[in-house]
Amino acid sequence: DSTIASIMNQSIGFENIELIIVDDYSTDNTQELINHYCEKYENIKTFESGKKTGTPGRARNIGIANSTAEYIMFIDHDDNYLPESVEKLYNAVTENSCDVAIGKFQTFGEQKIVPEDWITHDVVLNSIDEDLRFFSINNIWRMIFPKDFLNKNEITFPEGVFAENLTLDMFKGYAYLYIEGYLVQDHELILRAMQLGKEAGLQICLDMASYNIVEGDLEFFDILITKYVDIVFANEEEAKAYTGKDAWGAINEIASKCSVVIVKLGAQGSCIKKGTECIKLEVPPVKKLVDTTGAGDYYAAGFLYGLTCGYSLEKCSIIGSILASNVIQVVGTTLSKKKWDEIKLNIEALLQA
C-alpha cells in the first residue's frame, strides 16, 4: 500500500502515470487491495502472472507487454519513490535522449545509507566504457527506459524455472544446495528443490534474505527450517522476525531446529552455533562503508567455501567476513582482480596461522 501511495504522490502528477500492477498469485488480501485501486483510478491496470513464480521477471515482462506509455520504470512491492523521483528521471531521459537514466537511492531501517557518494553531480555518458563504475549499478527499480529501446533490442527479464522442471539428476554430484530467501515465495519450487536436494544427499542452506520476506511467510519458513534445512544464514533483523528474539535468543531457537545457524551482526561480527558449540566472532572495522549490496551473499559464499574445504566454523566465518568487508567498500558487487588477489593472500595467511 505504501508503494502505491508513493507513486500516487509523485510531483509529476499521478494523472501522467500509467501504473501496472501484476499479482503473482498472492495468498493475502493483495488482489482485493489492487481491485480497490483499479475501480477508483482509470490509469491503474492489473494483471495476473498466469502462474506463481515467486520471482519478478515474469511480472516485469507482463508490464512491458501491456504498457501504453513511452517510458517504463519498475518498482518492487517493498520499495517507495521519493516525491520527485519519477519527474527527475523522466526529465533526465527525455532531455538527454538517452537509453536509460539512473537515480541514486537511500536505504531505510536502523541504518540509513545513501550509497555511491562518488556521484556528486549529474553524469551523462555516451558509452558505459566511459565510466565502468556505472556498469555495476544493477538495481532496476531506480532506472527509467524508453519502451521503444526495450522493444527494439528485445530486452526482457528471465522468468525462472518451475517445480516440474526440476529432476534428481540436477542435484547429483554436489555437496550443498544454497537457497536465497527471496525465492521462497514460490513454495512449490522451493519444496521440490529441497526434497530433491535431500534425496541426493546434499546439505540444504537457507539465507533468510530480508526480514519482511520472513515476516510475510513465517509459517513456510518454519516448515523449511524444521524439516529440510541444515544451515541457516540470517542477519539480526531476519532472525528476530523469525523468532521474535534478540541475536543469542534467536540463535538458540534456530539451532534447535537445524544443524548450523549463523546470525550476522554487521560491524559487530557474527554469532555461530552448531550443537553445543557457540562462536562469537568480531571483525575489524572497515575503512569506509560505500555500498552494502551483496554483503550477505559474499559472506555466505566465503563461509560455504570454507565448509567445502573442511575448515572449522570459526575459519569459515572469518573467510566470509573477509569477503563481505571488501565488497561493502566498493560500488556494486564487482571486485577487481587486484582486490581478489589481496583477498586470497589474506585467506591463505589465515589458514596458515
Steps between C-alpha positions, in 0.01 A plus 500: 500500500786742581660419164185601314463810718855609415415476127177691539683782681746569218568864414455427129133436572341157540274575204813489282595151619374162381528253789499128419481259794565130441380259768713187527214299652531655846328319787416806712268792422728644231260443210213654698712809559598516132138472389409788729757725331402386150136586563596844622764597240484443126877519461559198725491160327543155649606166354571157642830328436322192361701275730659564838872556442625665821736710288448843338604409144165387364314789667737753343463341155121517532531866593714578195262314267188678629634850551378779271750753638806625315728452803512216751614470860487196730433489873477211746244465775747594776628819333379860517569797273591838643254768378715629210647165388291446187519863386877521536562172319252588226666838445843337492409237241304735273728805513806287419326265253672207670431126527487499879507746788608384845432664835656460842315336789486485877452202729279525807490321832748502786773621263409767245754473222536700179751300291711631214624821658743513206205623289493869600337646188305401189707283266429443128678211330510427128627149578516288814873465428545864600449406865476129581384573853153564359501150352483360854168675570242227454201618704229507235257686725697825477514516122279629221506367143336605173259216421611515137860428611389188691289373210753568222771317691263224612591558863303283742555351845575133574191328636668221693426130527199317640471205735413259220824591320715363785640146489712297739790490252535880530607459864737207470872561537464799734548540875287806578176658379484872578155661495462880494208612719344718231422183303302350789188674370467216248404232752462218248841563341688531830342191654578295191861627492558423868338156475715407201807647667442287807442192285833567326676527838566876491529734796220758467593863570242778535577871502202686649572799269265762650309548824181598317519183286529297821212684669276454198559124472583398855314167502667382180846603622438296814403193297816528291734550794341227710476234229770566240758768578842413644666845499324834556648840416323806644576852611378629834175647362413182309572278802279720716221496239508119509526449878401830660824484701835679513809357332599238757142403578433463130816296447401253772150457362608456138785266602245272666342446156804462273867406505676836466373856535691819419365839607686793346529809719645751253792693646473289819596180317294180515367230730519132402359194670525129421368270769665616823780684317448878507726757335489880520728644234591868499633668185728802461326818381510579129669816379193632321150365455395569138226256398358201693362334186612136488655492848282212618558302181877547520500392865303185419725424203812527716348295779391222263841501331651434842257217568576329169870515590434344841600803708372574849187711547715783633723502191194473274354807666826694472520425127140614458572816694809576289293481182210703641726772642661548159184517291343768721792730421422514128201600290291202392614140532804480270848478650810567291756227425748688718255494790432128452875429505524695827205308646656165405823597676306598812315168500822303448659683792198418713515130418869478577461675836 
